[in-house]
Amino acid sequence: MTYLSYNKQLRSEDNSQVIANLIRKGWVEAPQPPYDPATQTCEWIDGAWVVAPIVVPVPSQVAMWALRESVMFAGEMSAITNALNSLPEAEKAIAWNRWEYKESIVRNSPIILQLQSMLGWSDSFVDTLYKNAAEIAQNPN
C-alpha cells in the first residue's frame, strides 16, 4: 500500500502504474510515520500525518466485582475498608452493603464520590480505576 498526497488530500494505491501516473501529475509519496497501533492512532489531518495516543473513554458504569478487583490491584482496598468503617453506623451499613453486593456501579454514584472525597483521590485516579475495571470485566481469567 502506497500513500500519496496532493493539495492536502490523501490517496492510497496498490497499482504501480497508477502510482507512477499520479506522481507524474504532481502527487507525492506520503508514507505513514512509525507508530504503535496498539497504543496510538495515525490519521491524515489537514495535509499531514498525526500520531496520537488512543484515548480510552472512562466507562460510565462497571461491574462492582471488577471495580473491587481494580481497587485491590491498585493497593487501595485497605483504604476503602478504613473509609467505609469510619462512616456513622447507619451510613456504614448501607455503604458496605452497596460496596459488597451491588451488581454494578456508576462512575459518579454517591458512594464513589464520597469515597473519592474521603480518600483524596483525583478524578484521574478514579477514572483509571474504572478503565481498569472495564478491562478486568472483559478479560476475567
mmCIF file of N, CA and C in Angstrom:
data_model
loop_
_atom_site.group_PDB
_atom_site.id
_atom_site.type_symbol
_atom_site.label_atom_id
_atom_site.label_comp_id
_atom_site.label_asym_id
_atom_site.label_seq_id
_atom_site.Cartn_x
_atom_site.Cartn_y
_atom_site.Cartn_z
ATOM 1 N N MET A 1 0.851 -1.167 0.000
ATOM 2 C CA MET A 1 0.000 0.000 0.000
ATOM 3 C C MET A 1 0.905 1.241 0.000
ATOM 4 N N THR A 2 0.669 2.112 -0.934
ATOM 5 C CA THR A 2 1.417 3.371 -1.016
ATOM 6 C C THR A 2 0.447 4.516 -0.779
ATOM 7 N N TYR A 3 0.853 5.444 0.085
ATOM 8 C CA TYR A 3 0.051 6.640 0.327
ATOM 9 C C TYR A 3 0.647 7.793 -0.473
ATOM 10 N N LEU A 4 -0.236 8.542 -1.114
ATOM 11 C CA LEU A 4 0.173 9.688 -1.919
ATOM 12 C C LEU A 4 -0.645 10.900 -1.483
ATOM 13 N N SER A 5 -0.005 12.082 -1.559
ATOM 14 C CA SER A 5 -0.749 13.292 -1.205
ATOM 15 C C SER A 5 -0.620 14.332 -2.312
ATOM 16 N N TYR A 6 -1.651 15.159 -2.388
ATOM 17 C CA TYR A 6 -1.685 16.259 -3.355
ATOM 18 C C TYR A 6 -2.661 17.291 -2.807
ATOM 19 N N ASN A 7 -2.206 18.514 -2.635
ATOM 20 C CA ASN A 7 -3.061 19.594 -2.095
ATOM 21 C C ASN A 7 -3.791 19.169 -0.817
ATOM 22 N N LYS A 8 -3.065 18.559 0.113
ATOM 23 C CA LYS A 8 -3.551 18.120 1.423
ATOM 24 C C LYS A 8 -4.518 16.939 1.359
ATOM 25 N N GLN A 9 -4.702 16.398 0.160
ATOM 26 C CA GLN A 9 -5.544 15.210 0.010
ATOM 27 C C GLN A 9 -4.669 13.976 0.115
ATOM 28 N N LEU A 10 -5.239 12.897 0.611
ATOM 29 C CA LEU A 10 -4.508 11.639 0.747
ATOM 30 C C LEU A 10 -5.197 10.575 -0.091
ATOM 31 N N ARG A 11 -4.383 9.764 -0.716
ATOM 32 C CA ARG A 11 -4.905 8.652 -1.514
ATOM 33 C C ARG A 11 -4.013 7.444 -1.270
ATOM 34 N N SER A 12 -4.641 6.276 -1.153
ATOM 35 C CA SER A 12 -3.860 5.045 -1.030
ATOM 36 C C SER A 12 -3.998 4.277 -2.338
ATOM 37 N N GLU A 13 -2.919 3.646 -2.739
ATOM 38 C CA GLU A 13 -2.915 2.964 -4.034
ATOM 39 C C GLU A 13 -1.975 1.769 -3.985
ATOM 40 N N ASP A 14 -2.375 0.681 -4.656
ATOM 41 C CA ASP A 14 -1.547 -0.524 -4.760
ATOM 42 C C ASP A 14 -0.961 -0.708 -6.159
ATOM 43 N N ASN A 15 -1.619 -0.183 -7.153
ATOM 44 C CA ASN A 15 -1.229 -0.396 -8.539
ATOM 45 C C ASN A 15 -0.041 0.495 -8.894
ATOM 46 N N SER A 16 1.090 -0.122 -9.247
ATOM 47 C CA SER A 16 2.314 0.651 -9.514
ATOM 48 C C SER A 16 2.168 1.569 -10.727
ATOM 49 N N GLN A 17 1.382 1.180 -11.724
ATOM 50 C CA GLN A 17 1.180 2.049 -12.892
ATOM 51 C C GLN A 17 0.376 3.286 -12.505
ATOM 52 N N VAL A 18 -0.627 3.100 -11.689
ATOM 53 C CA VAL A 18 -1.439 4.232 -11.229
ATOM 54 C C VAL A 18 -0.586 5.160 -10.367
ATOM 55 N N ILE A 19 0.251 4.575 -9.519
ATOM 56 C CA ILE A 19 1.134 5.371 -8.657
ATOM 57 C C ILE A 19 2.068 6.223 -9.520
ATOM 58 N N ALA A 20 2.693 5.594 -10.515
ATOM 59 C CA ALA A 20 3.616 6.332 -11.400
ATOM 60 C C ALA A 20 2.884 7.457 -12.121
ATOM 61 N N ASN A 21 1.686 7.204 -12.577
ATOM 62 C CA ASN A 21 0.884 8.219 -13.270
ATOM 63 C C ASN A 21 0.541 9.381 -12.329
ATOM 64 N N LEU A 22 0.157 9.059 -11.092
ATOM 65 C CA LEU A 22 -0.181 10.107 -10.128
ATOM 66 C C LEU A 22 1.047 10.957 -9.792
ATOM 67 N N ILE A 23 2.190 10.329 -9.648
ATOM 68 C CA ILE A 23 3.429 11.061 -9.346
ATOM 69 C C ILE A 23 3.766 12.014 -10.494
ATOM 70 N N ARG A 24 3.566 11.571 -11.738
ATOM 71 C CA ARG A 24 3.796 12.469 -12.886
ATOM 72 C C ARG A 24 2.848 13.670 -12.843
ATOM 73 N N LYS A 25 1.686 13.502 -12.233
ATOM 74 C CA LYS A 25 0.697 14.583 -12.155
ATOM 75 C C LYS A 25 0.903 15.472 -10.924
ATOM 76 N N GLY A 26 1.950 15.204 -10.150
ATOM 77 C CA GLY A 26 2.242 16.072 -9.019
ATOM 78 C C GLY A 26 1.976 15.482 -7.647
ATOM 79 N N TRP A 27 1.421 14.305 -7.592
ATOM 80 C CA TRP A 27 1.218 13.649 -6.301
ATOM 81 C C TRP A 27 2.586 13.237 -5.756
ATOM 82 N N VAL A 28 2.739 13.236 -4.435
ATOM 83 C CA VAL A 28 3.995 12.815 -3.819
ATOM 84 C C VAL A 28 3.711 11.714 -2.797
ATOM 85 N N GLU A 29 4.704 10.860 -2.620
ATOM 86 C CA GLU A 29 4.525 9.799 -1.622
ATOM 87 C C GLU A 29 4.435 10.407 -0.233
ATOM 88 N N ALA A 30 3.556 9.842 0.560
ATOM 89 C CA ALA A 30 3.346 10.312 1.938
ATOM 90 C C ALA A 30 3.308 9.098 2.858
ATOM 91 N N PRO A 31 4.476 8.499 3.109
ATOM 92 C CA PRO A 31 4.484 7.292 3.946
ATOM 93 C C PRO A 31 4.042 7.599 5.373
ATOM 94 N N GLN A 32 3.337 6.638 5.949
ATOM 95 C CA GLN A 32 2.927 6.798 7.346
ATOM 96 C C GLN A 32 4.158 6.816 8.239
ATOM 97 N N PRO A 33 4.146 7.655 9.263
ATOM 98 C CA PRO A 33 5.258 7.622 10.227
ATOM 99 C C PRO A 33 5.145 6.365 11.087
ATOM 100 N N PRO A 34 6.222 5.978 11.734
ATOM 101 C CA PRO A 34 6.132 4.818 12.630
ATOM 102 C C PRO A 34 5.215 5.131 13.811
ATOM 103 N N TYR A 35 4.411 4.155 14.178
ATOM 104 C CA TYR A 35 3.530 4.299 15.338
ATOM 105 C C TYR A 35 3.130 2.911 15.820
ATOM 106 N N ASP A 36 2.649 2.835 17.047
ATOM 107 C CA ASP A 36 2.228 1.563 17.637
ATOM 108 C C ASP A 36 0.709 1.484 17.573
ATOM 109 N N PRO A 37 0.149 0.666 16.683
ATOM 110 C CA PRO A 37 -1.313 0.601 16.543
ATOM 111 C C PRO A 37 -2.032 0.145 17.810
ATOM 112 N N ALA A 38 -1.318 -0.492 18.725
ATOM 113 C CA ALA A 38 -1.950 -0.929 19.974
ATOM 114 C C ALA A 38 -2.187 0.238 20.917
ATOM 115 N N THR A 39 -1.374 1.290 20.799
ATOM 116 C CA THR A 39 -1.489 2.408 21.747
ATOM 117 C C THR A 39 -1.675 3.760 21.078
ATOM 118 N N GLN A 40 -1.570 3.786 19.733
ATOM 119 C CA GLN A 40 -1.643 5.065 19.032
ATOM 120 C C GLN A 40 -2.516 4.962 17.785
ATOM 121 N N THR A 41 -3.006 6.123 17.358
ATOM 122 C CA THR A 41 -3.690 6.226 16.074
ATOM 123 C C THR A 41 -2.797 7.019 15.134
ATOM 124 N N CYS A 42 -2.998 6.814 13.846
ATOM 125 C CA CYS A 42 -2.270 7.580 12.840
ATOM 126 C C CYS A 42 -3.306 8.021 11.810
ATOM 127 N N GLU A 43 -3.535 9.331 11.743
ATOM 128 C CA GLU A 43 -4.554 9.861 10.859
ATOM 129 C C GLU A 43 -3.985 10.969 9.987
ATOM 130 N N TRP A 44 -4.556 11.116 8.804
ATOM 131 C CA TRP A 44 -4.198 12.190 7.888
ATOM 132 C C TRP A 44 -5.115 13.362 8.204
ATOM 133 N N ILE A 45 -4.545 14.439 8.726
ATOM 134 C CA ILE A 45 -5.338 15.604 9.119
ATOM 135 C C ILE A 45 -4.723 16.848 8.502
ATOM 136 N N ASP A 46 -5.507 17.541 7.713
ATOM 137 C CA ASP A 46 -5.105 18.816 7.126
ATOM 138 C C ASP A 46 -3.754 18.741 6.419
ATOM 139 N N GLY A 47 -3.555 17.665 5.665
ATOM 140 C CA GLY A 47 -2.353 17.557 4.849
ATOM 141 C C GLY A 47 -1.132 16.971 5.527
ATOM 142 N N ALA A 48 -1.309 16.364 6.696
ATOM 143 C CA ALA A 48 -0.153 15.782 7.391
ATOM 144 C C ALA A 48 -0.607 14.596 8.242
ATOM 145 N N TRP A 49 0.327 13.672 8.433
ATOM 146 C CA TRP A 49 0.055 12.559 9.341
ATOM 147 C C TRP A 49 0.122 13.054 10.777
ATOM 148 N N VAL A 50 -0.813 12.619 11.585
ATOM 149 C CA VAL A 50 -0.835 12.967 13.007
ATOM 150 C C VAL A 50 -0.913 11.666 13.801
ATOM 151 N N VAL A 51 0.093 11.443 14.636
ATOM 152 C CA VAL A 51 0.116 10.279 15.522
ATOM 153 C C VAL A 51 -0.304 10.754 16.908
ATOM 154 N N ALA A 52 -1.285 10.067 17.481
ATOM 155 C CA ALA A 52 -1.804 10.466 18.793
ATOM 156 C C ALA A 52 -2.095 9.216 19.623
ATOM 157 N N PRO A 53 -2.024 9.344 20.935
ATOM 158 C CA PRO A 53 -2.351 8.189 21.777
ATOM 159 C C PRO A 53 -3.839 7.835 21.650
ATOM 160 N N ILE A 54 -4.115 6.564 21.748
ATOM 161 C CA ILE A 54 -5.506 6.121 21.761
ATOM 162 C C ILE A 54 -6.099 6.546 23.100
ATOM 163 N N VAL A 55 -7.200 7.238 23.046
ATOM 164 C CA VAL A 55 -7.869 7.699 24.257
ATOM 165 C C VAL A 55 -8.963 6.688 24.608
ATOM 166 N N VAL A 56 -8.801 6.059 25.741
ATOM 167 C CA VAL A 56 -9.784 5.088 26.203
ATOM 168 C C VAL A 56 -10.824 5.844 27.023
ATOM 169 N N PRO A 57 -12.078 5.802 26.594
ATOM 170 C CA PRO A 57 -13.092 6.536 27.344
ATOM 171 C C PRO A 57 -13.307 5.919 28.727
ATOM 172 N N VAL A 58 -13.694 6.758 29.657
ATOM 173 C CA VAL A 58 -13.997 6.273 31.003
ATOM 174 C C VAL A 58 -15.398 5.675 30.964
ATOM 175 N N PRO A 59 -15.533 4.405 31.362
ATOM 176 C CA PRO A 59 -16.871 3.814 31.366
ATOM 177 C C PRO A 59 -17.765 4.528 32.376
ATOM 178 N N SER A 60 -18.997 4.722 32.023
ATOM 179 C CA SER A 60 -19.917 5.383 32.952
ATOM 180 C C SER A 60 -20.374 4.426 34.045
ATOM 181 N N GLN A 61 -20.235 3.114 33.788
ATOM 182 C CA GLN A 61 -20.672 2.110 34.749
ATOM 183 C C GLN A 61 -19.826 0.860 34.566
ATOM 184 N N VAL A 62 -19.495 0.192 35.669
ATOM 185 C CA VAL A 62 -18.732 -1.060 35.606
ATOM 186 C C VAL A 62 -19.339 -2.076 36.562
ATOM 187 N N ALA A 63 -18.984 -3.344 36.349
ATOM 188 C CA ALA A 63 -19.376 -4.397 37.279
ATOM 189 C C ALA A 63 -18.684 -4.149 38.615
ATOM 190 N N MET A 64 -19.437 -4.269 39.680
ATOM 191 C CA MET A 64 -18.887 -3.965 41.010
ATOM 192 C C MET A 64 -17.734 -4.903 41.360
ATOM 193 N N TRP A 65 -17.842 -6.177 40.999
ATOM 194 C CA TRP A 65 -16.753 -7.113 41.309
ATOM 195 C C TRP A 65 -15.468 -6.674 40.616
ATOM 196 N N ALA A 66 -15.594 -6.154 39.397
ATOM 197 C CA ALA A 66 -14.412 -5.726 38.651
ATOM 198 C C ALA A 66 -13.816 -4.461 39.267
ATOM 199 N N LEU A 67 -14.665 -3.565 39.751
ATOM 200 C CA LEU A 67 -14.150 -2.360 40.413
ATOM 201 C C LEU A 67 -13.425 -2.738 41.705
ATOM 202 N N ARG A 68 -13.988 -3.686 42.460
ATOM 203 C CA ARG A 68 -13.300 -4.119 43.687
ATOM 204 C C ARG A 68 -11.926 -4.710 43.351
ATOM 205 N N GLU A 69 -11.843 -5.500 42.269
ATOM 206 C CA GLU A 69 -10.542 -6.045 41.868
ATOM 207 C C GLU A 69 -9.593 -4.938 41.424
ATOM 208 N N SER A 70 -10.110 -3.954 40.707
ATOM 209 C CA SER A 70 -9.285 -2.827 40.278
ATOM 210 C C SER A 70 -8.714 -2.092 41.490
ATOM 211 N N VAL A 71 -9.549 -1.882 42.494
ATOM 212 C CA VAL A 71 -9.105 -1.224 43.728
ATOM 213 C C VAL A 71 -8.063 -2.090 44.432
ATOM 214 N N MET A 72 -8.295 -3.384 44.439
ATOM 215 C CA MET A 72 -7.351 -4.304 45.082
ATOM 216 C C MET A 72 -5.994 -4.258 44.373
ATOM 217 N N PHE A 73 -6.011 -4.320 43.025
ATOM 218 C CA PHE A 73 -4.757 -4.284 42.262
ATOM 219 C C PHE A 73 -4.032 -2.948 42.435
ATOM 220 N N ALA A 74 -4.781 -1.888 42.711
ATOM 221 C CA ALA A 74 -4.173 -0.572 42.928
ATOM 222 C C ALA A 74 -3.628 -0.441 44.346
ATOM 223 N N GLY A 75 -3.861 -1.458 45.185
ATOM 224 C CA GLY A 75 -3.365 -1.442 46.551
ATOM 225 C C GLY A 75 -4.159 -0.528 47.469
ATOM 226 N N GLU A 76 -5.422 -0.309 47.123
ATOM 227 C CA GLU A 76 -6.236 0.651 47.880
ATOM 228 C C GLU A 76 -7.374 0.007 48.669
ATOM 229 N N MET A 77 -7.411 -1.328 48.736
ATOM 230 C CA MET A 77 -8.520 -1.987 49.429
ATOM 231 C C MET A 77 -8.554 -1.641 50.910
ATOM 232 N N SER A 78 -7.401 -1.559 51.549
ATOM 233 C CA SER A 78 -7.408 -1.217 52.978
ATOM 234 C C SER A 78 -7.880 0.220 53.185
ATOM 235 N N ALA A 79 -7.570 1.106 52.252
ATOM 236 C CA ALA A 79 -8.052 2.488 52.351
ATOM 237 C C ALA A 79 -9.577 2.519 52.254
ATOM 238 N N ILE A 80 -10.138 1.718 51.349
ATOM 239 C CA ILE A 80 -11.601 1.632 51.219
ATOM 240 C C ILE A 80 -12.201 1.092 52.515
ATOM 241 N N THR A 81 -11.626 0.013 53.029
ATOM 242 C CA THR A 81 -12.126 -0.589 54.275
ATOM 243 C C THR A 81 -12.116 0.427 55.409
ATOM 244 N N ASN A 82 -11.016 1.135 55.555
ATOM 245 C CA ASN A 82 -10.923 2.137 56.628
ATOM 246 C C ASN A 82 -11.926 3.265 56.423
ATOM 247 N N ALA A 83 -12.084 3.712 55.184
ATOM 248 C CA ALA A 83 -13.024 4.800 54.902
ATOM 249 C C ALA A 83 -14.455 4.371 55.204
ATOM 250 N N LEU A 84 -14.840 3.179 54.737
ATOM 251 C CA LEU A 84 -16.203 2.706 54.995
ATOM 252 C C LEU A 84 -16.442 2.492 56.485
ATOM 253 N N ASN A 85 -15.446 1.963 57.182
ATOM 254 C CA ASN A 85 -15.604 1.728 58.626
ATOM 255 C C ASN A 85 -15.650 3.021 59.437
ATOM 256 N N SER A 86 -15.166 4.119 58.861
ATOM 257 C CA SER A 86 -15.168 5.388 59.596
ATOM 258 C C SER A 86 -16.504 6.129 59.495
ATOM 259 N N LEU A 87 -17.405 5.620 58.666
ATOM 260 C CA LEU A 87 -18.709 6.280 58.499
ATOM 261 C C LEU A 87 -19.583 6.065 59.734
ATOM 262 N N PRO A 88 -20.540 6.973 59.971
ATOM 263 C CA PRO A 88 -21.505 6.749 61.056
ATOM 264 C C PRO A 88 -22.236 5.412 60.839
ATOM 265 N N GLU A 89 -22.635 4.781 61.921
ATOM 266 C CA GLU A 89 -23.135 3.396 61.886
ATOM 267 C C GLU A 89 -24.209 3.142 60.826
ATOM 268 N N ALA A 90 -25.241 3.939 60.747
ATOM 269 C CA ALA A 90 -26.328 3.707 59.786
ATOM 270 C C ALA A 90 -25.819 3.853 58.351
ATOM 271 N N GLU A 91 -25.021 4.861 58.144
ATOM 272 C CA GLU A 91 -24.457 5.103 56.808
ATOM 273 C C GLU A 91 -23.466 4.002 56.438
ATOM 274 N N LYS A 92 -22.719 3.532 57.434
ATOM 275 C CA LYS A 92 -21.715 2.491 57.203
ATOM 276 C C LYS A 92 -22.374 1.201 56.698
ATOM 277 N N ALA A 93 -23.469 0.788 57.309
ATOM 278 C CA ALA A 93 -24.147 -0.453 56.912
ATOM 279 C C ALA A 93 -24.616 -0.377 55.463
ATOM 280 N N ILE A 94 -25.176 0.753 55.087
ATOM 281 C CA ILE A 94 -25.651 0.923 53.707
ATOM 282 C C ILE A 94 -24.468 0.930 52.741
ATOM 283 N N ALA A 95 -23.418 1.673 53.097
ATOM 284 C CA ALA A 95 -22.243 1.762 52.222
ATOM 285 C C ALA A 95 -21.598 0.400 52.031
ATOM 286 N N TRP A 96 -21.438 -0.364 53.124
ATOM 287 C CA TRP A 96 -20.849 -1.705 52.997
ATOM 288 C C TRP A 96 -21.723 -2.610 52.149
ATOM 289 N N ASN A 97 -23.029 -2.528 52.346
ATOM 290 C CA ASN A 97 -23.954 -3.344 51.551
ATOM 291 C C ASN A 97 -23.778 -3.041 50.062
ATOM 292 N N ARG A 98 -23.700 -1.765 49.726
ATOM 293 C CA ARG A 98 -23.540 -1.386 48.320
ATOM 294 C C ARG A 98 -22.168 -1.805 47.796
ATOM 295 N N TRP A 99 -21.138 -1.614 48.595
ATOM 296 C CA TRP A 99 -19.784 -1.960 48.159
ATOM 297 C C TRP A 99 -19.649 -3.462 47.910
ATOM 298 N N GLU A 100 -20.274 -4.281 48.757
ATOM 299 C CA GLU A 100 -20.105 -5.723 48.651
ATOM 300 C C GLU A 100 -21.113 -6.426 47.743
ATOM 301 N N TYR A 101 -22.325 -5.882 47.628
ATOM 302 C CA TYR A 101 -23.371 -6.658 46.949
ATOM 303 C C TYR A 101 -23.989 -6.007 45.721
ATOM 304 N N LYS A 102 -23.697 -4.772 45.453
ATOM 305 C CA LYS A 102 -24.241 -4.111 44.272
ATOM 306 C C LYS A 102 -23.677 -4.787 43.024
ATOM 307 N N GLU A 103 -24.503 -4.997 41.988
ATOM 308 C CA GLU A 103 -24.036 -5.664 40.772
ATOM 309 C C GLU A 103 -23.149 -4.773 39.922
ATOM 310 N N SER A 104 -23.524 -3.507 39.810
ATOM 311 C CA SER A 104 -22.730 -2.564 39.018
ATOM 312 C C SER A 104 -22.778 -1.209 39.710
ATOM 313 N N ILE A 105 -21.855 -0.340 39.279
ATOM 314 C CA ILE A 105 -21.801 0.963 39.933
ATOM 315 C C ILE A 105 -21.445 2.034 38.907
ATOM 316 N N VAL A 106 -22.167 3.131 38.982
ATOM 317 C CA VAL A 106 -21.992 4.260 38.082
ATOM 318 C C VAL A 106 -20.803 5.089 38.557
ATOM 319 N N ARG A 107 -20.049 5.636 37.615
ATOM 320 C CA ARG A 107 -18.836 6.404 37.938
ATOM 321 C C ARG A 107 -19.114 7.536 38.921
ATOM 322 N N ASN A 108 -20.192 8.250 38.738
ATOM 323 C CA ASN A 108 -20.491 9.397 39.611
ATOM 324 C C ASN A 108 -21.563 9.075 40.654
ATOM 325 N N SER A 109 -21.602 7.817 41.092
ATOM 326 C CA SER A 109 -22.566 7.444 42.126
ATOM 327 C C SER A 109 -22.166 8.083 43.447
ATOM 328 N N PRO A 110 -23.129 8.324 44.328
ATOM 329 C CA PRO A 110 -22.817 8.965 45.610
ATOM 330 C C PRO A 110 -21.730 8.247 46.415
ATOM 331 N N ILE A 111 -21.742 6.919 46.443
ATOM 332 C CA ILE A 111 -20.733 6.219 47.249
ATOM 333 C C ILE A 111 -19.335 6.406 46.665
ATOM 334 N N ILE A 112 -19.223 6.396 45.341
ATOM 335 C CA ILE A 112 -17.908 6.596 44.720
ATOM 336 C C ILE A 112 -17.418 8.015 44.968
ATOM 337 N N LEU A 113 -18.302 8.985 44.801
ATOM 338 C CA LEU A 113 -17.913 10.379 45.043
ATOM 339 C C LEU A 113 -17.543 10.604 46.506
ATOM 340 N N GLN A 114 -18.267 9.954 47.402
ATOM 341 C CA GLN A 114 -17.959 10.089 48.831
ATOM 342 C C GLN A 114 -16.598 9.461 49.151
ATOM 343 N N LEU A 115 -16.350 8.258 48.645
ATOM 344 C CA LEU A 115 -15.050 7.610 48.875
ATOM 345 C C LEU A 115 -13.917 8.422 48.255
ATOM 346 N N GLN A 116 -14.145 8.933 47.064
ATOM 347 C CA GLN A 116 -13.130 9.750 46.397
ATOM 348 C C GLN A 116 -12.769 10.952 47.262
ATOM 349 N N SER A 117 -13.780 11.600 47.812
ATOM 350 C CA SER A 117 -13.544 12.768 48.661
ATOM 351 C C SER A 117 -12.831 12.369 49.955
ATOM 352 N N MET A 118 -13.296 11.302 50.583
ATOM 353 C CA MET A 118 -12.713 10.856 51.852
ATOM 354 C C MET A 118 -11.245 10.460 51.689
ATOM 355 N N LEU A 119 -10.917 9.857 50.550
ATOM 356 C CA LEU A 119 -9.569 9.330 50.346
ATOM 357 C C LEU A 119 -8.654 10.290 49.602
ATOM 358 N N GLY A 120 -9.209 11.416 49.163
ATOM 359 C CA GLY A 120 -8.398 12.408 48.461
ATOM 360 C C GLY A 120 -7.958 11.956 47.084
ATOM 361 N N TRP A 121 -8.744 11.077 46.453
ATOM 362 C CA TRP A 121 -8.407 10.577 45.130
ATOM 363 C C TRP A 121 -8.774 11.607 44.076
ATOM 364 N N SER A 122 -7.933 11.753 43.084
ATOM 365 C CA SER A 122 -8.210 12.656 41.964
ATOM 366 C C SER A 122 -9.224 12.007 41.019
ATOM 367 N N ASP A 123 -9.859 12.844 40.214
ATOM 368 C CA ASP A 123 -10.753 12.313 39.177
ATOM 369 C C ASP A 123 -9.990 11.362 38.264
ATOM 370 N N SER A 124 -8.769 11.718 37.939
ATOM 371 C CA SER A 124 -7.951 10.900 37.053
ATOM 372 C C SER A 124 -7.706 9.514 37.658
ATOM 373 N N PHE A 125 -7.454 9.452 38.957
ATOM 374 C CA PHE A 125 -7.215 8.167 39.606
ATOM 375 C C PHE A 125 -8.468 7.302 39.574
ATOM 376 N N VAL A 126 -9.612 7.892 39.884
ATOM 377 C CA VAL A 126 -10.868 7.124 39.867
ATOM 378 C C VAL A 126 -11.205 6.702 38.436
ATOM 379 N N ASP A 127 -10.964 7.582 37.478
ATOM 380 C CA ASP A 127 -11.178 7.220 36.074
ATOM 381 C C ASP A 127 -10.321 6.010 35.693
ATOM 382 N N THR A 128 -9.077 5.989 36.164
ATOM 383 C CA THR A 128 -8.188 4.862 35.887
ATOM 384 C C THR A 128 -8.713 3.586 36.532
ATOM 385 N N LEU A 129 -9.234 3.693 37.755
ATOM 386 C CA LEU A 129 -9.839 2.519 38.394
ATOM 387 C C LEU A 129 -10.980 1.975 37.545
ATOM 388 N N TYR A 130 -11.806 2.880 37.003
ATOM 389 C CA TYR A 130 -12.938 2.462 36.173
ATOM 390 C C TYR A 130 -12.470 1.853 34.846
ATOM 391 N N LYS A 131 -11.466 2.452 34.232
ATOM 392 C CA LYS A 131 -10.928 1.888 32.987
ATOM 393 C C LYS A 131 -10.357 0.493 33.238
ATOM 394 N N ASN A 132 -9.611 0.353 34.331
ATOM 395 C CA ASN A 132 -9.033 -0.947 34.668
ATOM 396 C C ASN A 132 -10.126 -1.964 34.981
ATOM 397 N N ALA A 133 -11.182 -1.515 35.657
ATOM 398 C CA ALA A 133 -12.300 -2.416 35.976
ATOM 399 C C ALA A 133 -12.976 -2.915 34.700
ATOM 400 N N ALA A 134 -13.138 -2.033 33.733
ATOM 401 C CA ALA A 134 -13.745 -2.444 32.462
ATOM 402 C C ALA A 134 -12.863 -3.474 31.766
ATOM 403 N N GLU A 135 -11.557 -3.268 31.825
ATOM 404 C CA GLU A 135 -10.601 -4.209 31.231
ATOM 405 C C GLU A 135 -10.672 -5.553 31.957
ATOM 406 N N ILE A 136 -10.739 -5.525 33.275
ATOM 407 C CA ILE A 136 -10.846 -6.750 34.074
ATOM 408 C C ILE A 136 -12.114 -7.505 33.718
ATOM 409 N N ALA A 137 -13.221 -6.791 33.584
ATOM 410 C CA ALA A 137 -14.507 -7.430 33.271
ATOM 411 C C ALA A 137 -14.483 -8.065 31.882
ATOM 412 N N GLN A 138 -13.734 -7.477 30.944
ATOM 413 C CA GLN A 138 -13.641 -8.039 29.599
ATOM 414 C C GLN A 138 -12.737 -9.256 29.559
ATOM 415 N N ASN A 139 -11.782 -9.320 30.461
ATOM 416 C CA ASN A 139 -10.814 -10.426 30.500
ATOM 417 C C ASN A 139 -10.758 -11.009 31.904
ATOM 418 N N PRO A 140 -11.835 -11.672 32.347
ATOM 419 C CA PRO A 140 -11.906 -12.092 33.749
ATOM 420 C C PRO A 140 -10.966 -13.222 34.138
ATOM 421 N N ASN A 141 -10.366 -13.900 33.180
ATOM 422 C CA ASN A 141 -9.489 -15.012 33.542
ATOM 423 C C ASN A 141 -8.157 -14.478 33.842
#
